DNA sequence: TACTTTGATCGGTGAATTACGATGGAAAAT
DNA sequence: ATTTTCCATCGTAATTCACCGATCAAAGTA
């Protein structure tokens, strides 16, 4: 993962609403979670939510899964793990301390 | 660390130039590293570099240390560690897998 | 064949970001 | 005291972001 990628993914996570969306997606994942579900938990317009979702999508942090008339989204844990790894590498490279370290992922 | 903080810090890291600055700061840290040093490694204007530094500063990722006529900057490893922890917590909260995990820091 | 639901996408607006050169002020050197 | 060095900050232009309402296509339902 090179700097541009890391920066991109970081930026995708660099908005509270998107962190929230990720969380909503994760917690409701048992039942599959579509755009409408997310929207109704966030006081934002559907188009805005859709746009945030697109950002997460482009960053590879979630995946679209068409389900009949609706689109469900699932968190890409391996992508998150990859970022964790990259971050670790970065921080390790940065010096004496503070190296988060991932340790497990994708089924 | 709440969502806003995480998002802010992530956004600060969400630019390749800033990742670079962080790295430059870290590697040259033996000698202390000031704005001019950074600037001459990046094909960017001094004012632009200064601005990027300010972003990192505001995010608490680096610290300013006045050294006579110049300002030196040092990476705040504990802050990086804090972000690592927060990220870990987030990812853990997000589900089944992929939990980066930090394990050491500040002298 | 309508009609509805879902959600991506378009167009627009205002705010923020990124970049630059120029200014100004503080400390060091002369 | 004057000059030089360093760099934060200001002003500005171009770009991107965050948000909205409106629209349109696809798939399901009547």
mmCIF file of C-alpha atoms (C1' of nucleotides) in Angstrom, chain B residues 34-36 46-47 50 54 64 69-71 73, chain D residues 4-13 17-18:
data_model
loop_
_atom_site.group_PDB
_atom_site.id
_atom_site.type_symbol
_atom_site.label_atom_id
_atom_site.label_comp_id
_atom_site.label_asym_id
_atom_site.label_seq_id
_atom_site.Cartn_x
_atom_site.Cartn_y
_atom_site.Cartn_z
ATOM 1 C CA UNK B 34 12.833 22.669 11.031
ATOM 2 C CA UNK B 35 10.479 23.928 8.352
ATOM 3 C CA UNK B 36 13.250 24.779 5.907
ATOM 4 C CA UNK B 46 7.534 27.304 1.997
ATOM 5 C CA UNK B 47 4.137 28.759 2.804
ATOM 6 C CA UNK B 50 4.025 25.677 6.707
ATOM 7 C CA UNK B 54 -0.097 23.631 10.862
ATOM 8 C CA UNK B 64 6.527 22.951 17.773
ATOM 9 C CA UNK B 69 15.597 31.725 15.084
ATOM 10 C CA UNK B 70 13.998 28.570 13.819
ATOM 11 C CA UNK B 71 11.146 26.281 14.724
ATOM 12 C CA UNK B 73 9.045 20.021 14.965
ATOM 13 C "C1'" DT D 4 19.870 38.513 7.413
ATOM 14 C "C1'" DT D 5 17.458 34.166 8.333
ATOM 15 C "C1'" DC D 6 13.464 31.742 9.280
ATOM 16 C "C1'" DC D 7 8.725 31.013 8.973
ATOM 17 C "C1'" DA D 8 3.818 32.057 10.404
ATOM 18 C "C1'" DT D 9 0.276 34.449 8.387
ATOM 19 C "C1'" DC D 10 -2.457 37.034 4.940
ATOM 20 C "C1'" DG D 11 -4.740 37.486 0.510
ATOM 21 C "C1'" DT D 12 -6.139 35.031 -3.483
ATOM 22 C "C1'" DA D 13 -7.404 31.687 -7.107
ATOM 23 C "C1'" DC D 17 -16.192 18.766 -0.209
ATOM 24 C "C1'" DA D 18 -20.637 18.471 2.109
#
